[in-house]
Amino acid sequence: MVEIKKILLPVDFSEVAPVVAKWAKDFARQLNAKIILAYILEDLTAYEGIYVDVKTLTELENTLFEGAKKSMEDFLKEYFSDFSEVEPVIEKGDVVETLIEIAKEKGANLIVMGTHGRKGLDKILFGSVAEGVVKNSPIPVVTINPYRAGLLSMEKE
């Protein structure tokens, strides 16, 4: 049997991220594993040809990156103060591809992620990250539906 020593936990800092984080921490504790907490900034270079200059996109990416660092710090303080074996990672790129690359590079043996995250326009623009990871990952993926896990109400969707 494969020994699970590292779990990749992708987060989007949405309202469901703490629910999925709790599940990942529970798995990690039972397996004596480390968590790699990953946030991916969507690569904005695809929008260069839409009458937006590169300087504006670069400034936006820098602002988003600084915001992601602050959100990661806050998330770690609030949800991982009781769990020291966590490595935060913030990368830029295609979300699905970058998550899979991080998992491979960091030696993750398991990916634990939510089936639901951001809603509305974000979901339409970026598609289903969980579906993409499940379909393309060579590493086993456990998906958690936070609304069905008994911790959040379906009314919040």
Short mmCIF file of N, CA and C in Angstrom, two decimals:
data_model
loop_
_atom_site.label_atom_id
_atom_site.label_comp_id
_atom_site.label_asym_id
_atom_site.label_seq_id
_atom_site.Cartn_x
_atom_site.Cartn_y
_atom_site.Cartn_z
N MET A 1 0.84 -1.19 0.00
CA MET A 1 0.00 0.00 0.00
C MET A 1 0.88 1.25 0.00
N VAL A 2 0.44 2.27 -0.70
CA VAL A 2 1.17 3.52 -0.78
C VAL A 2 1.12 4.24 0.56
N GLU A 3 2.26 4.73 0.99
CA GLU A 3 2.32 5.49 2.23
C GLU A 3 2.05 6.96 1.90
N ILE A 4 1.07 7.54 2.55
CA ILE A 4 0.70 8.94 2.29
C ILE A 4 1.40 9.81 3.32
N LYS A 5 2.38 10.59 2.83
CA LYS A 5 3.17 11.46 3.70
C LYS A 5 2.95 12.94 3.41
N LYS A 6 2.44 13.24 2.21
CA LYS A 6 2.18 14.63 1.84
C LYS A 6 0.84 14.73 1.14
N ILE A 7 0.02 15.68 1.60
CA ILE A 7 -1.30 15.91 1.03
C ILE A 7 -1.33 17.31 0.45
N LEU A 8 -1.69 17.41 -0.82
CA LEU A 8 -1.88 18.73 -1.43
C LEU A 8 -3.30 19.18 -1.16
N LEU A 9 -3.44 20.38 -0.60
CA LEU A 9 -4.75 20.96 -0.32
C LEU A 9 -4.85 22.28 -1.08
N PRO A 10 -5.53 22.29 -2.24
CA PRO A 10 -5.75 23.55 -2.95
C PRO A 10 -6.83 24.36 -2.23
N VAL A 11 -6.62 25.67 -2.12
CA VAL A 11 -7.63 26.54 -1.50
C VAL A 11 -7.89 27.73 -2.41
N ASP A 12 -9.09 28.28 -2.29
CA ASP A 12 -9.44 29.49 -3.03
C ASP A 12 -9.88 30.60 -2.08
N PHE A 13 -9.79 30.35 -0.79
CA PHE A 13 -10.16 31.30 0.26
C PHE A 13 -11.64 31.65 0.24
N SER A 14 -12.47 30.81 -0.39
CA SER A 14 -13.91 31.02 -0.39
C SER A 14 -14.48 30.54 0.94
N GLU A 15 -15.79 30.67 1.11
CA GLU A 15 -16.44 30.27 2.36
C GLU A 15 -16.34 28.76 2.63
N VAL A 16 -16.08 27.97 1.61
CA VAL A 16 -16.00 26.52 1.80
C VAL A 16 -14.59 26.03 2.10
N ALA A 17 -13.60 26.86 1.89
CA ALA A 17 -12.21 26.44 2.09
C ALA A 17 -11.95 25.93 3.51
N PRO A 18 -12.49 26.55 4.56
CA PRO A 18 -12.25 26.02 5.91
C PRO A 18 -12.81 24.61 6.12
N VAL A 19 -13.91 24.30 5.47
CA VAL A 19 -14.50 22.96 5.61
C VAL A 19 -13.57 21.92 5.01
N VAL A 20 -13.07 22.19 3.83
CA VAL A 20 -12.17 21.26 3.16
C VAL A 20 -10.85 21.17 3.93
N ALA A 21 -10.40 22.30 4.47
CA ALA A 21 -9.16 22.30 5.27
C ALA A 21 -9.30 21.40 6.49
N LYS A 22 -10.46 21.42 7.12
CA LYS A 22 -10.68 20.56 8.30
C LYS A 22 -10.56 19.09 7.90
N TRP A 23 -11.15 18.72 6.79
CA TRP A 23 -11.05 17.33 6.33
C TRP A 23 -9.60 16.96 6.05
N ALA A 24 -8.88 17.85 5.36
CA ALA A 24 -7.48 17.57 5.02
C ALA A 24 -6.64 17.43 6.28
N LYS A 25 -6.87 18.28 7.27
CA LYS A 25 -6.13 18.18 8.54
C LYS A 25 -6.45 16.86 9.24
N ASP A 26 -7.71 16.45 9.21
CA ASP A 26 -8.08 15.18 9.83
C ASP A 26 -7.37 14.01 9.14
N PHE A 27 -7.36 14.02 7.82
CA PHE A 27 -6.62 12.98 7.08
C PHE A 27 -5.15 13.02 7.46
N ALA A 28 -4.56 14.21 7.44
CA ALA A 28 -3.13 14.37 7.72
C ALA A 28 -2.78 13.87 9.12
N ARG A 29 -3.61 14.18 10.08
CA ARG A 29 -3.35 13.71 11.46
C ARG A 29 -3.40 12.18 11.54
N GLN A 30 -4.40 11.60 10.91
CA GLN A 30 -4.54 10.14 10.96
C GLN A 30 -3.40 9.43 10.22
N LEU A 31 -2.89 10.07 9.19
CA LEU A 31 -1.84 9.46 8.37
C LEU A 31 -0.44 9.95 8.74
N ASN A 32 -0.37 10.86 9.71
CA ASN A 32 0.89 11.49 10.10
C ASN A 32 1.57 12.11 8.87
N ALA A 33 0.79 12.89 8.14
CA ALA A 33 1.24 13.48 6.88
C ALA A 33 1.35 15.00 7.00
N LYS A 34 2.10 15.57 6.09
CA LYS A 34 2.28 17.01 5.97
C LYS A 34 1.27 17.53 4.94
N ILE A 35 0.86 18.78 5.09
CA ILE A 35 -0.06 19.40 4.12
C ILE A 35 0.68 20.46 3.31
N ILE A 36 0.47 20.43 2.02
CA ILE A 36 0.95 21.49 1.13
C ILE A 36 -0.29 22.30 0.77
N LEU A 37 -0.37 23.51 1.30
CA LEU A 37 -1.53 24.38 1.12
C LEU A 37 -1.26 25.28 -0.08
N ALA A 38 -2.02 25.09 -1.16
CA ALA A 38 -1.71 25.77 -2.42
C ALA A 38 -2.83 26.69 -2.89
N TYR A 39 -2.41 27.88 -3.30
CA TYR A 39 -3.32 28.83 -3.95
C TYR A 39 -2.70 29.18 -5.29
N ILE A 40 -3.52 29.15 -6.34
CA ILE A 40 -3.03 29.44 -7.68
C ILE A 40 -3.70 30.71 -8.20
N LEU A 41 -2.88 31.66 -8.62
CA LEU A 41 -3.37 32.85 -9.29
C LEU A 41 -3.52 32.53 -10.77
N GLU A 42 -4.70 32.75 -11.29
CA GLU A 42 -4.94 32.52 -12.71
C GLU A 42 -4.02 33.44 -13.52
N ASP A 43 -3.37 32.87 -14.53
CA ASP A 43 -2.47 33.63 -15.40
C ASP A 43 -3.30 34.60 -16.25
N LEU A 44 -3.01 35.89 -16.13
CA LEU A 44 -3.78 36.91 -16.84
C LEU A 44 -3.23 37.26 -18.22
N THR A 45 -2.12 36.66 -18.62
CA THR A 45 -1.53 37.01 -19.91
C THR A 45 -2.45 36.67 -21.08
N ALA A 46 -3.42 35.79 -20.87
CA ALA A 46 -4.37 35.45 -21.92
C ALA A 46 -5.23 36.65 -22.32
N TYR A 47 -5.28 37.67 -21.46
CA TYR A 47 -6.12 38.84 -21.71
C TYR A 47 -5.36 39.99 -22.36
N GLU A 48 -4.09 39.79 -22.72
CA GLU A 48 -3.28 40.87 -23.29
C GLU A 48 -3.85 41.46 -24.58
N GLY A 49 -4.50 40.67 -25.39
CA GLY A 49 -4.99 41.14 -26.68
C GLY A 49 -6.35 41.82 -26.61
N ILE A 50 -6.91 42.01 -25.42
CA ILE A 50 -8.25 42.57 -25.29
C ILE A 50 -8.17 44.03 -24.87
N TYR A 51 -7.40 44.81 -25.62
CA TYR A 51 -7.26 46.25 -25.37
C TYR A 51 -6.93 46.59 -23.92
N VAL A 52 -6.11 45.74 -23.33
CA VAL A 52 -5.58 46.00 -22.00
C VAL A 52 -4.07 45.91 -22.14
N ASP A 53 -3.39 46.97 -21.72
CA ASP A 53 -1.94 46.92 -21.90
C ASP A 53 -1.28 46.02 -20.85
N VAL A 54 -0.09 45.57 -21.18
CA VAL A 54 0.64 44.63 -20.34
C VAL A 54 0.93 45.24 -18.97
N LYS A 55 1.20 46.55 -18.94
CA LYS A 55 1.50 47.23 -17.67
C LYS A 55 0.32 47.11 -16.70
N THR A 56 -0.90 47.31 -17.22
CA THR A 56 -2.10 47.20 -16.39
C THR A 56 -2.26 45.79 -15.86
N LEU A 57 -2.04 44.79 -16.73
CA LEU A 57 -2.15 43.39 -16.30
C LEU A 57 -1.08 43.04 -15.27
N THR A 58 0.13 43.54 -15.48
CA THR A 58 1.22 43.28 -14.53
C THR A 58 0.91 43.89 -13.18
N GLU A 59 0.41 45.13 -13.18
CA GLU A 59 0.04 45.77 -11.91
C GLU A 59 -1.08 44.99 -11.22
N LEU A 60 -2.07 44.54 -11.99
CA LEU A 60 -3.16 43.76 -11.42
C LEU A 60 -2.64 42.45 -10.84
N GLU A 61 -1.76 41.75 -11.57
CA GLU A 61 -1.19 40.50 -11.07
C GLU A 61 -0.41 40.73 -9.78
N ASN A 62 0.36 41.82 -9.72
CA ASN A 62 1.12 42.13 -8.51
C ASN A 62 0.19 42.39 -7.34
N THR A 63 -0.88 43.13 -7.59
CA THR A 63 -1.87 43.41 -6.54
C THR A 63 -2.53 42.12 -6.07
N LEU A 64 -2.91 41.27 -7.02
CA LEU A 64 -3.54 39.99 -6.68
C LEU A 64 -2.58 39.09 -5.90
N PHE A 65 -1.30 39.10 -6.29
CA PHE A 65 -0.31 38.27 -5.59
C PHE A 65 -0.15 38.74 -4.14
N GLU A 66 -0.06 40.05 -3.94
CA GLU A 66 0.06 40.58 -2.57
C GLU A 66 -1.19 40.25 -1.76
N GLY A 67 -2.35 40.35 -2.38
CA GLY A 67 -3.60 39.98 -1.70
C GLY A 67 -3.63 38.50 -1.35
N ALA A 68 -3.12 37.67 -2.26
CA ALA A 68 -3.08 36.22 -2.02
C ALA A 68 -2.14 35.90 -0.85
N LYS A 69 -1.01 36.60 -0.77
CA LYS A 69 -0.08 36.37 0.35
C LYS A 69 -0.75 36.72 1.68
N LYS A 70 -1.45 37.83 1.71
CA LYS A 70 -2.15 38.24 2.94
C LYS A 70 -3.26 37.25 3.28
N SER A 71 -4.03 36.85 2.28
CA SER A 71 -5.10 35.86 2.51
C SER A 71 -4.52 34.55 3.01
N MET A 72 -3.38 34.12 2.47
CA MET A 72 -2.74 32.88 2.90
C MET A 72 -2.30 33.00 4.36
N GLU A 73 -1.68 34.12 4.71
CA GLU A 73 -1.26 34.34 6.11
C GLU A 73 -2.45 34.27 7.05
N ASP A 74 -3.53 34.95 6.69
CA ASP A 74 -4.73 34.95 7.53
C ASP A 74 -5.34 33.56 7.63
N PHE A 75 -5.38 32.84 6.51
CA PHE A 75 -5.96 31.49 6.49
C PHE A 75 -5.13 30.56 7.38
N LEU A 76 -3.82 30.66 7.28
CA LEU A 76 -2.95 29.83 8.11
C LEU A 76 -3.16 30.12 9.59
N LYS A 77 -3.23 31.39 9.95
CA LYS A 77 -3.44 31.77 11.36
C LYS A 77 -4.77 31.25 11.88
N GLU A 78 -5.81 31.40 11.07
CA GLU A 78 -7.15 31.03 11.54
C GLU A 78 -7.41 29.53 11.54
N TYR A 79 -6.94 28.82 10.51
CA TYR A 79 -7.32 27.43 10.36
C TYR A 79 -6.19 26.41 10.56
N PHE A 80 -4.96 26.89 10.69
CA PHE A 80 -3.85 25.96 10.86
C PHE A 80 -2.98 26.29 12.08
N SER A 81 -3.49 27.07 13.00
CA SER A 81 -2.72 27.40 14.20
C SER A 81 -2.49 26.15 15.05
N ASP A 82 -3.33 25.15 14.87
CA ASP A 82 -3.22 23.89 15.63
C ASP A 82 -2.54 22.78 14.82
N PHE A 83 -1.93 23.15 13.69
CA PHE A 83 -1.32 22.14 12.81
C PHE A 83 -0.06 22.75 12.20
N SER A 84 1.10 22.31 12.66
CA SER A 84 2.35 22.94 12.23
C SER A 84 2.94 22.37 10.96
N GLU A 85 2.51 21.18 10.56
CA GLU A 85 3.10 20.53 9.39
C GLU A 85 2.40 20.96 8.10
N VAL A 86 2.46 22.26 7.83
CA VAL A 86 1.82 22.80 6.63
C VAL A 86 2.80 23.72 5.91
N GLU A 87 2.87 23.57 4.59
CA GLU A 87 3.74 24.38 3.74
C GLU A 87 2.86 25.19 2.77
N PRO A 88 2.82 26.52 2.93
CA PRO A 88 2.03 27.33 2.00
C PRO A 88 2.77 27.54 0.68
N VAL A 89 2.01 27.49 -0.41
CA VAL A 89 2.56 27.70 -1.75
C VAL A 89 1.59 28.59 -2.52
N ILE A 90 2.12 29.64 -3.15
CA ILE A 90 1.33 30.49 -4.04
C ILE A 90 2.05 30.51 -5.38
N GLU A 91 1.33 30.12 -6.42
CA GLU A 91 1.90 30.08 -7.77
C GLU A 91 0.96 30.78 -8.74
N LYS A 92 1.49 31.09 -9.92
CA LYS A 92 0.70 31.69 -10.98
C LYS A 92 0.67 30.73 -12.16
N GLY A 93 -0.50 30.60 -12.79
CA GLY A 93 -0.58 29.75 -13.97
C GLY A 93 -1.97 29.20 -14.17
N ASP A 94 -2.09 28.27 -15.07
CA ASP A 94 -3.35 27.56 -15.26
C ASP A 94 -3.60 26.77 -13.98
N VAL A 95 -4.78 26.95 -13.39
CA VAL A 95 -5.03 26.39 -12.06
C VAL A 95 -4.87 24.88 -12.03
N VAL A 96 -5.52 24.17 -12.92
CA VAL A 96 -5.47 22.70 -12.92
C VAL A 96 -4.05 22.21 -13.16
N GLU A 97 -3.43 22.69 -14.22
CA GLU A 97 -2.07 22.24 -14.56
C GLU A 97 -1.08 22.56 -13.45
N THR A 98 -1.19 23.76 -12.88
CA THR A 98 -0.25 24.18 -11.84
C THR A 98 -0.43 23.36 -10.57
N LEU A 99 -1.68 23.07 -10.20
CA LEU A 99 -1.91 22.22 -9.02
C LEU A 99 -1.28 20.85 -9.19
N ILE A 100 -1.46 20.26 -10.36
CA ILE A 100 -0.90 18.94 -10.62
C ILE A 100 0.63 19.00 -10.61
N GLU A 101 1.21 20.04 -11.17
CA GLU A 101 2.67 20.20 -11.16
C GLU A 101 3.20 20.36 -9.74
N ILE A 102 2.53 21.17 -8.92
CA ILE A 102 2.94 21.35 -7.53
C ILE A 102 2.89 20.00 -6.81
N ALA A 103 1.81 19.26 -7.01
CA ALA A 103 1.67 17.96 -6.36
C ALA A 103 2.84 17.05 -6.72
N LYS A 104 3.21 17.02 -8.01
CA LYS A 104 4.31 16.18 -8.45
C LYS A 104 5.65 16.68 -7.90
N GLU A 105 5.90 17.98 -8.02
CA GLU A 105 7.17 18.56 -7.58
C GLU A 105 7.39 18.41 -6.07
N LYS A 106 6.32 18.55 -5.30
CA LYS A 106 6.44 18.48 -3.84
C LYS A 106 6.31 17.06 -3.30
N GLY A 107 6.06 16.11 -4.18
CA GLY A 107 5.97 14.71 -3.76
C GLY A 107 4.69 14.36 -3.03
N ALA A 108 3.58 15.04 -3.37
CA ALA A 108 2.30 14.73 -2.75
C ALA A 108 1.85 13.33 -3.15
N ASN A 109 1.29 12.62 -2.17
CA ASN A 109 0.77 11.28 -2.42
C ASN A 109 -0.74 11.28 -2.55
N LEU A 110 -1.37 12.43 -2.19
CA LEU A 110 -2.82 12.55 -2.20
C LEU A 110 -3.18 14.01 -2.38
N ILE A 111 -4.27 14.26 -3.09
CA ILE A 111 -4.82 15.61 -3.22
C ILE A 111 -6.19 15.58 -2.58
N VAL A 112 -6.44 16.51 -1.67
CA VAL A 112 -7.76 16.64 -1.03
C VAL A 112 -8.28 18.01 -1.41
N MET A 113 -9.45 18.03 -2.06
CA MET A 113 -9.98 19.32 -2.51
C MET A 113 -11.50 19.33 -2.51
N GLY A 114 -12.05 20.53 -2.48
CA GLY A 114 -13.49 20.69 -2.50
C GLY A 114 -14.06 20.56 -3.89
N THR A 115 -15.31 20.12 -3.95
CA THR A 115 -16.01 20.04 -5.24
C THR A 115 -16.65 21.37 -5.59
N HIS A 116 -16.80 22.24 -4.60
CA HIS A 116 -17.40 23.56 -4.81
C HIS A 116 -16.47 24.60 -4.21
N GLY A 117 -16.33 25.70 -4.90
CA GLY A 117 -15.52 26.80 -4.38
C GLY A 117 -16.22 28.09 -4.72
N ARG A 118 -15.53 28.88 -5.49
CA ARG A 118 -16.10 30.17 -5.89
C ARG A 118 -17.33 29.96 -6.77
N LYS A 119 -18.22 30.91 -6.72
CA LYS A 119 -19.49 30.82 -7.45
C LYS A 119 -19.57 31.91 -8.51
N GLY A 120 -20.69 31.91 -9.21
CA GLY A 120 -21.01 32.99 -10.15
C GLY A 120 -20.02 33.10 -11.29
N LEU A 121 -19.59 34.33 -11.56
CA LEU A 121 -18.73 34.63 -12.69
C LEU A 121 -17.42 33.86 -12.63
N ASP A 122 -16.82 33.74 -11.43
CA ASP A 122 -15.57 33.00 -11.30
C ASP A 122 -15.73 31.57 -11.79
N LYS A 123 -16.84 30.93 -11.43
CA LYS A 123 -17.05 29.53 -11.81
C LYS A 123 -17.21 29.43 -13.33
N ILE A 124 -17.92 30.39 -13.93
CA ILE A 124 -18.10 30.38 -15.39
C ILE A 124 -16.77 30.60 -16.10
N LEU A 125 -15.97 31.57 -15.63
CA LEU A 125 -14.70 31.89 -16.28
C LEU A 125 -13.67 30.78 -16.13
N PHE A 126 -13.58 30.20 -14.97
CA PHE A 126 -12.50 29.26 -14.70
C PHE A 126 -12.92 27.80 -14.79
N GLY A 127 -14.22 27.51 -14.89
CA GLY A 127 -14.66 26.13 -14.99
C GLY A 127 -14.49 25.38 -13.69
N SER A 128 -14.64 24.10 -13.73
CA SER A 128 -14.54 23.29 -12.53
C SER A 128 -13.11 22.80 -12.34
N VAL A 129 -12.43 23.40 -11.37
CA VAL A 129 -11.06 23.00 -11.07
C VAL A 129 -11.02 21.56 -10.57
N ALA A 130 -11.94 21.21 -9.69
CA ALA A 130 -11.95 19.85 -9.15
C ALA A 130 -12.09 18.82 -10.28
N GLU A 131 -12.98 19.07 -11.20
CA GLU A 131 -13.17 18.14 -12.32
C GLU A 131 -11.89 18.00 -13.13
N GLY A 132 -11.24 19.12 -13.41
CA GLY A 132 -9.99 19.08 -14.17
C GLY A 132 -8.89 18.32 -13.47
N VAL A 133 -8.78 18.52 -12.16
CA VAL A 133 -7.75 17.82 -11.40
C VAL A 133 -8.05 16.33 -11.36
N VAL A 134 -9.30 15.97 -11.08
CA VAL A 134 -9.67 14.55 -11.02
C VAL A 134 -9.38 13.87 -12.36
N LYS A 135 -9.72 14.51 -13.46
CA LYS A 135 -9.54 13.91 -14.78
C LYS A 135 -8.08 13.80 -15.21
N ASN A 136 -7.22 14.72 -14.72
CA ASN A 136 -5.86 14.80 -15.24
C ASN A 136 -4.75 14.42 -14.27
N SER A 137 -5.06 14.25 -13.02
CA SER A 137 -4.02 13.99 -12.02
C SER A 137 -3.56 12.54 -12.01
N PRO A 138 -2.24 12.32 -12.01
CA PRO A 138 -1.73 10.96 -11.83
C PRO A 138 -1.71 10.58 -10.34
N ILE A 139 -2.01 11.54 -9.48
CA ILE A 139 -2.02 11.34 -8.03
C ILE A 139 -3.48 11.18 -7.60
N PRO A 140 -3.78 10.25 -6.70
CA PRO A 140 -5.17 10.08 -6.25
C PRO A 140 -5.74 11.38 -5.67
N VAL A 141 -7.03 11.59 -5.93
CA VAL A 141 -7.72 12.80 -5.49
C VAL A 141 -8.95 12.40 -4.67
N VAL A 142 -9.07 13.01 -3.49
CA VAL A 142 -10.27 12.86 -2.67
C VAL A 142 -11.00 14.18 -2.76
N THR A 143 -12.26 14.14 -3.20
CA THR A 143 -13.04 15.37 -3.27
C THR A 143 -14.05 15.40 -2.14
N ILE A 144 -14.24 16.59 -1.60
CA ILE A 144 -15.17 16.81 -0.50
C ILE A 144 -16.23 17.80 -0.98
N ASN A 145 -17.49 17.39 -0.91
CA ASN A 145 -18.57 18.33 -1.20
C ASN A 145 -18.93 18.99 0.14
N PRO A 146 -18.50 20.24 0.33
CA PRO A 146 -18.68 20.88 1.63
C PRO A 146 -20.15 21.10 2.00
N TYR A 147 -21.02 21.15 1.01
CA TYR A 147 -22.43 21.36 1.28
C TYR A 147 -23.12 20.07 1.71
N ARG A 148 -22.56 18.95 1.32
CA ARG A 148 -23.13 17.66 1.69
C ARG A 148 -22.40 17.03 2.87
N ALA A 149 -21.29 17.64 3.26
CA ALA A 149 -20.50 17.11 4.37
C ALA A 149 -21.13 17.41 5.71
N GLY A 150 -22.32 18.05 5.68
CA GLY A 150 -23.05 18.33 6.91
C GLY A 150 -22.55 19.54 7.66
N LEU A 151 -21.65 20.31 7.05
CA LEU A 151 -21.07 21.44 7.75
C LEU A 151 -21.54 22.79 7.21
N LEU A 152 -22.07 22.80 6.02
CA LEU A 152 -22.58 24.04 5.42
C LEU A 152 -23.97 23.78 4.87
N SER A 153 -24.75 24.79 4.83
CA SER A 153 -26.11 24.67 4.31
C SER A 153 -26.10 24.81 2.79
N MET A 154 -26.93 24.04 2.11
CA MET A 154 -27.07 24.18 0.67
C MET A 154 -27.63 25.55 0.31
N GLU A 155 -28.29 26.19 1.25
CA GLU A 155 -28.87 27.51 0.97
C GLU A 155 -27.80 28.56 0.70
N LYS A 156 -26.56 28.32 1.10
CA LYS A 156 -25.49 29.28 0.89
C LYS A 156 -24.99 29.28 -0.54
N GLU A 157 -25.35 28.28 -1.33
CA GLU A 157 -24.86 28.19 -2.72
C GLU A 157 -25.27 29.35 -3.54
#
